[in-house]
Amino acid sequence: MAMKPEDALRAIARERGDAVCVPTMTTGPAWRTIAPDDLSVGCVGFMGGASSLGLGLALARPDRRVLVFDGDGSLLMQLGSLATVAGAAPRNLVHFLFKNGVYHTSGAQEIPGGGGVDFVQMARGAGYRAAYTIADVGELERRLPSLLREEGPILVELHTGLADKTPMTDRGGVPFPEQVERLRGRLIAS
Amino acid sequence: MPESIPAPLIIDTLKDTFREARAALAAEGVRTRHEHLGWILSVPDTHQKTVLAALDKERALRVLTCSTEDEANAIAAGLWMGGEPFALMIQHAGLYASVNTLRGVAMDGRVPIFYMIGLLQRERDKEPRESRHSMVRYCEPLLDLFGVPHARLEGPDDVRFIPEYYRLAQKRRGPAAVLVGLETA
């Protein structure tokens, strides 16, 4: 059985330390409950941009680990970002891909290619230093400490079910410009 | 009549612009973590190819070639949050391709993104709005529609618009653009 995205996020939250996090789409509502801090910025309103947003943060602040919580439908919208990330080669970037095979927010229509799209192969082909598949939360918990120390960029494809909430069913949270401002404030002060 | 602008002049102006930006960031308390002055986020523009060629040999500016202009906008937001100066070098067609990200990141996100946009195929003897090429004709009206301030670089004297519009983007916390009128020399 696929892991619950909320369980995966809770496991990551326990291990992240002071890593900057970039959730998008269905990881957004859960993450702001699990980690309600100002070291995160959601990719909201420009679907597919999470990996690039994370890349900019990682390049600007090589002293910080940056964790992206991407979606499979989202990544397909800017698939070229895999090559851009690989080319820039940020050692501090971990690209988690929450793979549920559907566009959850719009009614769970299957993504092009459905669950068969192999993002791990794509990331390796693009030039990521490493890419892994993890299908259960126990394995994720075991491997997280080393994954978060590993030299990036790495992609970790997580096989998940659907989140309890989506940005459409839970519209709360700090508006994007305020998230940007808060995170910038935290980063430039440290 | 417009004139082509030499690549070294554009690069020197960008360096000066980034030096000023670094000084402003330092005044904000931002510690510099990089040796280079700033970032050029580029989706290669044929119109600015001499600048791109010269940038290949430039160590003071770090060039990151992006697959799409959407990516360049989002990377810019990350760099800005991390306290880094940057400029986007794209083409008008790339502006059209990335309108949603311009809106979502630079406008709604209030990220000060400075764009250098090449007007490929702009005719020397015509105002861009009168061009027979739609990709030239629609660029300024599109920026106007979105309320993005812009100036056109029509010759070497106009490189002053580079720092001016960079500063304007910072001041208004949003997008600002200069349009490269003729292919750079």
Short mmCIF file of C-alpha atoms in Angstrom, two decimals:
data_model
loop_
_atom_site.label_atom_id
_atom_site.label_comp_id
_atom_site.label_asym_id
_atom_site.label_seq_id
_atom_site.Cartn_x
_atom_site.Cartn_y
_atom_site.Cartn_z
CA MET A 1 0.00 0.00 0.00
CA ALA A 2 1.33 3.44 -0.96
CA MET A 3 2.44 5.66 1.90
CA LYS A 4 0.36 8.58 3.01
CA PRO A 5 1.97 11.86 1.95
CA GLU A 6 1.29 13.27 5.41
CA ASP A 7 3.31 10.45 6.98
CA ALA A 8 6.19 11.11 4.60
CA LEU A 9 6.10 14.81 5.42
CA ARG A 10 6.06 14.12 9.15
CA ALA A 11 9.10 11.89 8.77
CA ILE A 12 10.92 14.59 6.80
CA ALA A 13 9.93 17.27 9.32
CA ARG A 14 11.54 15.26 12.11
CA GLU A 15 14.86 15.08 10.28
CA ARG A 16 15.06 18.33 8.33
CA GLY A 17 16.89 20.45 10.91
CA ASP A 18 17.10 23.99 9.53
CA ALA A 19 16.61 22.98 5.90
CA VAL A 20 14.58 25.34 3.75
CA CYS A 21 11.54 23.56 2.33
CA VAL A 22 9.56 24.17 -0.86
CA PRO A 23 6.19 22.38 -0.89
CA THR A 24 3.79 22.59 -3.81
CA MET A 25 0.22 21.60 -4.58
CA THR A 26 -1.06 18.76 -2.38
CA THR A 27 1.92 18.82 -0.01
CA GLY A 28 1.15 22.45 0.82
CA PRO A 29 -1.77 22.17 3.26
CA ALA A 30 -0.24 19.27 5.19
CA TRP A 31 3.20 20.88 5.40
CA ARG A 32 1.94 24.12 6.86
CA THR A 33 0.28 22.12 9.64
CA ILE A 34 3.22 19.82 10.21
CA ALA A 35 5.91 22.52 9.99
CA PRO A 36 4.32 25.92 10.54
CA ASP A 37 7.57 27.88 10.40
CA ASP A 38 8.94 30.59 8.18
CA LEU A 39 11.71 28.47 6.68
CA SER A 40 9.39 27.25 3.96
CA VAL A 41 7.96 28.83 0.84
CA GLY A 42 5.19 27.22 -1.16
CA CYS A 43 5.15 27.18 -4.92
CA VAL A 44 1.67 28.56 -5.38
CA GLY A 45 0.22 29.99 -8.58
CA PHE A 46 2.94 28.83 -10.95
CA MET A 47 2.54 25.07 -11.04
CA GLY A 48 5.71 23.24 -11.91
CA GLY A 49 8.03 25.84 -10.44
CA ALA A 50 8.96 24.16 -7.16
CA SER A 51 12.21 22.60 -8.34
CA SER A 52 13.35 25.89 -9.87
CA LEU A 53 12.39 27.86 -6.78
CA GLY A 54 14.38 25.36 -4.73
CA LEU A 55 17.30 25.60 -7.15
CA GLY A 56 17.49 29.37 -6.74
CA LEU A 57 17.48 29.01 -2.97
CA ALA A 58 20.09 26.28 -3.05
CA LEU A 59 22.41 28.29 -5.29
CA ALA A 60 22.02 31.44 -3.24
CA ARG A 61 22.62 29.63 0.04
CA PRO A 62 25.03 26.74 -0.45
CA ASP A 63 25.41 26.56 3.34
CA ARG A 64 21.78 25.45 3.74
CA ARG A 65 20.07 22.27 2.72
CA VAL A 66 17.03 22.85 0.49
CA LEU A 67 14.26 20.27 0.24
CA VAL A 68 11.71 20.42 -2.59
CA PHE A 69 8.38 18.59 -2.21
CA ASP A 70 7.36 18.30 -5.84
CA GLY A 71 4.41 16.52 -7.43
CA ASP A 72 4.50 14.28 -10.47
CA GLY A 73 1.94 16.36 -12.38
CA SER A 74 3.79 19.49 -11.36
CA LEU A 75 7.18 18.24 -12.48
CA LEU A 76 5.77 17.23 -15.85
CA MET A 77 4.84 20.86 -16.41
CA GLN A 78 8.50 21.89 -16.26
CA LEU A 79 10.32 18.67 -16.91
CA GLY A 80 13.29 20.53 -18.35
CA SER A 81 14.02 21.71 -14.84
CA LEU A 82 15.60 18.32 -14.21
CA ALA A 83 18.33 19.19 -16.67
CA THR A 84 18.65 22.72 -15.33
CA VAL A 85 19.03 21.45 -11.76
CA ALA A 86 21.51 18.80 -12.85
CA GLY A 87 23.51 21.34 -14.84
CA ALA A 88 23.71 23.74 -11.92
CA ALA A 89 24.60 20.79 -9.65
CA PRO A 90 23.67 22.23 -6.25
CA ARG A 91 25.18 19.89 -3.67
CA ASN A 92 22.61 20.97 -1.10
CA LEU A 93 19.38 20.18 -2.99
CA VAL A 94 17.15 17.18 -2.28
CA HIS A 95 14.24 16.90 -4.68
CA PHE A 96 11.45 14.79 -3.20
CA LEU A 97 8.86 13.78 -5.76
CA PHE A 98 5.47 12.83 -4.33
CA LYS A 99 4.24 10.46 -7.00
CA ASN A 100 0.55 9.68 -6.89
CA GLY A 101 -0.06 9.36 -10.62
CA VAL A 102 -2.89 11.89 -10.77
CA TYR A 103 -3.78 15.57 -10.75
CA HIS A 104 -5.34 15.44 -7.33
CA THR A 105 -6.63 19.00 -7.05
CA SER A 106 -8.71 18.86 -10.22
CA GLY A 107 -10.39 15.54 -9.46
CA ALA A 108 -7.63 12.95 -9.70
CA GLN A 109 -7.34 12.69 -13.47
CA GLU A 110 -4.42 10.48 -14.41
CA ILE A 111 -1.23 12.35 -15.37
CA PRO A 112 0.11 11.73 -18.89
CA GLY A 113 1.66 8.31 -18.76
CA GLY A 114 -0.04 7.57 -15.47
CA GLY A 115 1.88 5.77 -12.77
CA GLY A 116 4.29 4.30 -15.28
CA VAL A 117 6.34 7.44 -15.74
CA ASP A 118 9.80 6.73 -14.33
CA PHE A 119 11.09 9.97 -12.84
CA VAL A 120 14.05 8.21 -11.28
CA GLN A 121 15.36 7.25 -14.70
CA MET A 122 14.64 10.74 -15.96
CA ALA A 123 16.57 12.35 -13.11
CA ARG A 124 19.50 10.01 -13.64
CA GLY A 125 19.41 10.68 -17.36
CA ALA A 126 19.33 14.42 -16.75
CA GLY A 127 22.44 14.18 -14.60
CA TYR A 128 21.31 14.17 -10.97
CA ARG A 129 24.02 12.68 -8.77
CA ALA A 130 21.59 10.03 -7.61
CA ALA A 131 17.91 9.13 -7.74
CA TYR A 132 15.96 6.65 -5.65
CA THR A 133 12.51 5.17 -5.30
CA ILE A 134 10.98 4.71 -1.86
CA ALA A 135 7.62 3.04 -1.54
CA ASP A 136 6.96 2.84 2.19
CA VAL A 137 7.30 5.19 5.08
CA GLY A 138 9.40 2.81 7.16
CA GLU A 139 12.08 2.74 4.50
CA LEU A 140 11.87 6.51 4.16
CA GLU A 141 12.38 6.93 7.91
CA ARG A 142 15.39 4.61 7.83
CA ARG A 143 17.04 6.30 4.89
CA LEU A 144 16.25 9.94 5.59
CA PRO A 145 19.27 10.71 7.79
CA SER A 146 21.65 9.67 5.04
CA LEU A 147 19.54 11.12 2.22
CA LEU A 148 19.61 14.52 3.89
CA ARG A 149 23.40 14.40 4.18
CA GLU A 150 24.07 13.05 0.72
CA GLU A 151 25.71 15.24 -1.89
CA GLY A 152 23.07 16.58 -4.25
CA PRO A 153 21.29 17.09 -6.37
CA ILE A 154 19.36 13.93 -5.62
CA LEU A 155 15.81 12.97 -6.46
CA VAL A 156 13.77 10.77 -4.17
CA GLU A 157 10.60 9.43 -5.77
CA LEU A 158 8.06 8.66 -3.06
CA HIS A 159 5.17 6.43 -4.01
CA THR A 160 2.22 7.95 -2.21
CA GLY A 161 -1.52 7.85 -2.09
CA LEU A 162 -3.65 10.96 -2.09
CA ALA A 163 -3.29 13.65 0.56
CA ASP A 164 -6.20 14.32 2.90
CA LYS A 165 -6.34 17.95 1.79
CA THR A 166 -5.52 19.85 -1.37
CA PRO A 167 -4.98 23.57 -1.95
CA MET A 168 -8.54 23.58 -3.28
CA THR A 169 -10.15 22.02 -0.21
CA ASP A 170 -7.93 23.88 2.26
CA ARG A 171 -7.21 27.35 1.00
CA GLY A 172 -5.75 28.81 4.17
CA GLY A 173 -2.18 29.64 4.88
CA VAL A 174 0.12 32.59 4.53
CA PRO A 175 -0.15 34.31 1.13
CA PHE A 176 2.77 33.67 -1.22
CA PRO A 177 4.28 37.19 -1.10
CA GLU A 178 4.33 37.08 2.69
CA GLN A 179 5.97 33.66 2.63
CA VAL A 180 8.61 35.09 0.29
CA GLU A 181 9.19 38.08 2.52
CA ARG A 182 9.41 36.02 5.69
CA LEU A 183 11.81 33.48 4.24
CA ARG A 184 13.99 36.21 2.78
CA GLY A 185 14.04 37.89 6.17
CA ARG A 186 15.14 34.67 7.82
CA LEU A 187 17.80 33.91 5.25
CA ILE A 188 19.43 37.29 5.00
CA ALA A 189 19.55 37.55 8.77
CA SER A 190 21.50 34.32 9.11
CA MET B 1 18.10 55.65 -35.95
CA PRO B 2 18.78 52.90 -33.40
CA GLU B 3 22.26 51.43 -33.07
CA SER B 4 23.59 48.09 -31.91
CA ILE B 5 25.18 48.10 -28.48
CA PRO B 6 28.59 46.44 -28.03
CA ALA B 7 28.54 43.42 -25.75
CA PRO B 8 31.41 44.64 -23.51
CA LEU B 9 29.46 47.79 -22.71
CA ILE B 10 26.43 45.77 -21.64
CA ILE B 11 28.56 43.43 -19.55
CA ASP B 12 30.43 46.26 -17.84
CA THR B 13 27.12 47.94 -17.09
CA LEU B 14 25.72 44.75 -15.61
CA LYS B 15 28.83 44.39 -13.45
CA ASP B 16 28.45 47.94 -12.17
CA THR B 17 24.76 47.31 -11.54
CA PHE B 18 25.51 44.20 -9.52
CA ARG B 19 28.29 45.96 -7.59
CA GLU B 20 25.77 48.58 -6.57
CA ALA B 21 23.24 45.85 -5.73
CA ARG B 22 25.79 44.02 -3.57
CA ALA B 23 26.54 47.25 -1.73
CA ALA B 24 22.81 47.77 -1.10
CA LEU B 25 22.47 44.19 0.13
CA ALA B 26 25.47 44.66 2.42
CA ALA B 27 23.78 47.74 3.83
CA GLU B 28 20.79 45.49 4.58
CA GLY B 29 23.14 43.20 6.47
CA VAL B 30 23.36 40.51 3.80
CA ARG B 31 26.65 38.64 3.88
CA THR B 32 28.13 37.83 0.47
CA ARG B 33 28.67 34.10 0.07
CA HIS B 34 29.89 34.10 -3.50
CA GLU B 35 32.90 35.45 -5.33
CA HIS B 36 30.99 36.52 -8.41
CA LEU B 37 29.05 39.77 -8.59
CA GLY B 38 25.71 38.35 -9.67
CA TRP B 39 23.78 35.85 -11.71
CA ILE B 40 22.64 35.94 -15.31
CA LEU B 41 19.67 33.62 -15.79
CA SER B 42 19.54 33.02 -19.48
CA VAL B 43 17.38 31.25 -21.96
CA PRO B 44 19.67 31.96 -24.86
CA ASP B 45 18.45 34.82 -27.03
CA THR B 46 19.84 35.05 -30.56
CA HIS B 47 19.41 38.81 -30.41
CA GLN B 48 21.88 39.04 -27.50
CA LYS B 49 24.24 36.33 -28.72
CA THR B 50 27.37 38.51 -28.63
CA VAL B 51 26.68 39.23 -24.97
CA LEU B 52 26.16 35.55 -24.26
CA ALA B 53 29.39 34.69 -26.09
CA ALA B 54 31.31 37.27 -24.06
CA LEU B 55 29.71 36.04 -20.84
CA ASP B 56 31.19 32.61 -21.50
CA LYS B 57 34.61 34.11 -20.76
CA GLU B 58 33.43 36.22 -17.85
CA ARG B 59 34.24 35.12 -14.32
CA ALA B 60 32.65 37.97 -12.40
CA LEU B 61 29.16 37.06 -13.58
CA ARG B 62 27.78 33.57 -13.19
CA VAL B 63 25.60 32.46 -16.06
CA LEU B 64 22.95 29.83 -15.51
CA THR B 65 21.32 28.61 -18.69
CA CYS B 66 17.74 27.55 -18.04
CA SER B 67 15.52 25.26 -20.08
CA THR B 68 12.61 27.71 -19.99
CA GLU B 69 11.80 31.25 -18.96
CA ASP B 70 9.35 29.83 -16.41
CA GLU B 71 12.29 28.25 -14.67
CA ALA B 72 14.32 31.43 -14.87
CA ASN B 73 11.59 33.38 -13.07
CA ALA B 74 11.28 30.81 -10.29
CA ILE B 75 15.06 30.49 -9.88
CA ALA B 76 15.20 34.28 -9.64
CA ALA B 77 12.75 34.18 -6.74
CA GLY B 78 14.95 31.71 -4.91
CA LEU B 79 18.05 33.81 -5.51
CA TRP B 80 16.25 36.90 -4.29
CA MET B 81 15.16 35.22 -1.07
CA GLY B 82 18.75 34.14 -0.60
CA GLY B 83 20.04 37.69 -1.06
CA GLU B 84 21.67 37.36 -4.48
CA PRO B 85 21.63 39.88 -7.36
CA PHE B 86 20.52 38.62 -10.77
CA ALA B 87 19.18 39.56 -14.18
CA LEU B 88 17.14 37.54 -16.65
CA MET B 89 18.24 37.58 -20.30
CA ILE B 90 15.46 36.29 -22.51
CA GLN B 91 13.73 36.93 -25.81
CA HIS B 92 10.30 38.37 -26.49
CA ALA B 93 9.03 34.90 -27.41
CA GLY B 94 10.19 33.71 -24.00
CA LEU B 95 8.30 36.52 -22.35
CA TYR B 96 5.14 35.31 -24.07
CA ALA B 97 5.89 31.75 -23.02
CA SER B 98 6.29 32.66 -19.36
CA VAL B 99 3.54 35.18 -18.75
CA ASN B 100 1.95 33.15 -15.95
CA THR B 101 5.21 32.89 -14.06
CA LEU B 102 5.90 36.59 -14.52
CA ARG B 103 2.48 37.21 -13.01
CA GLY B 104 2.73 34.64 -10.25
CA VAL B 105 6.32 35.24 -9.16
CA ALA B 106 7.35 38.78 -10.02
CA MET B 107 3.96 40.48 -9.71
CA ASP B 108 1.91 38.54 -7.17
CA GLY B 109 4.99 37.31 -5.30
CA ARG B 110 6.46 40.83 -5.28
CA VAL B 111 9.86 39.60 -6.38
CA PRO B 112 11.99 42.32 -8.02
CA ILE B 113 12.91 40.66 -11.29
CA PHE B 114 14.90 42.65 -13.83
CA TYR B 115 14.57 41.46 -17.42
CA MET B 116 16.65 42.11 -20.52
CA ILE B 117 14.41 41.13 -23.41
CA GLY B 118 15.70 40.86 -26.95
CA LEU B 119 13.45 42.11 -29.73
CA LEU B 120 14.59 39.60 -32.33
CA GLN B 121 13.66 40.62 -35.89
CA ARG B 122 12.90 44.18 -34.91
CA GLU B 123 13.32 46.35 -38.02
CA ARG B 124 15.89 49.14 -37.67
CA ASP B 125 13.63 51.70 -39.32
CA LYS B 126 10.42 50.91 -37.46
CA GLU B 127 8.96 51.40 -34.06
CA PRO B 128 8.44 47.94 -32.56
CA ARG B 129 4.68 48.53 -32.33
CA GLU B 130 4.67 48.97 -36.12
CA SER B 131 6.75 45.88 -36.85
CA ARG B 132 5.44 43.40 -39.36
CA HIS B 133 6.46 40.65 -36.94
CA SER B 134 3.84 39.97 -34.27
CA MET B 135 6.47 38.81 -31.77
CA VAL B 136 8.10 42.24 -31.99
CA ARG B 137 4.83 44.16 -32.14
CA TYR B 138 3.18 42.69 -29.03
CA CYS B 139 6.07 42.88 -26.58
CA GLU B 140 5.66 46.44 -25.31
CA PRO B 141 1.84 46.28 -25.29
CA LEU B 142 2.03 43.07 -23.25
CA LEU B 143 4.33 44.68 -20.70
CA ASP B 144 1.99 47.67 -20.59
CA LEU B 145 -0.99 45.37 -20.05
CA PHE B 146 0.71 43.84 -17.03
CA GLY B 147 1.92 47.20 -15.78
CA VAL B 148 5.57 46.26 -16.13
CA PRO B 149 7.73 49.38 -16.53
CA HIS B 150 10.08 49.14 -19.46
CA ALA B 151 12.61 51.10 -21.50
CA ARG B 152 14.20 50.37 -24.84
CA LEU B 153 17.95 50.22 -25.40
CA GLU B 154 18.31 51.95 -28.74
CA GLY B 155 22.02 52.69 -28.63
CA PRO B 156 25.09 52.79 -26.37
CA ASP B 157 23.87 55.81 -24.41
CA ASP B 158 20.80 53.86 -23.31
CA VAL B 159 22.73 51.36 -21.22
CA ARG B 160 22.00 53.78 -18.37
CA PHE B 161 18.56 52.20 -18.33
CA ILE B 162 20.07 48.93 -17.07
CA PRO B 163 20.90 50.15 -13.55
CA GLU B 164 17.90 52.47 -13.59
CA TYR B 165 15.39 49.68 -14.25
CA TYR B 166 17.23 47.26 -12.00
CA ARG B 167 16.80 49.78 -9.19
CA LEU B 168 13.20 50.34 -10.19
CA ALA B 169 12.44 46.62 -9.86
CA GLN B 170 13.90 46.69 -6.33
CA LYS B 171 12.04 49.83 -5.40
CA ARG B 172 8.64 48.66 -6.63
CA ARG B 173 9.20 45.06 -5.55
CA GLY B 174 8.13 43.70 -8.89
CA PRO B 175 9.18 43.27 -12.49
CA ALA B 176 10.96 45.87 -14.63
CA ALA B 177 12.42 45.37 -18.08
CA VAL B 178 14.73 46.80 -20.68
CA LEU B 179 14.19 45.79 -24.27
CA VAL B 180 17.22 45.31 -26.50
CA GLY B 181 16.23 47.15 -29.66
CA LEU B 182 18.78 45.84 -32.12
CA GLU B 183 20.96 42.78 -32.10
CA THR B 184 23.95 43.39 -29.85
CA ALA B 185 27.36 43.93 -31.45
#
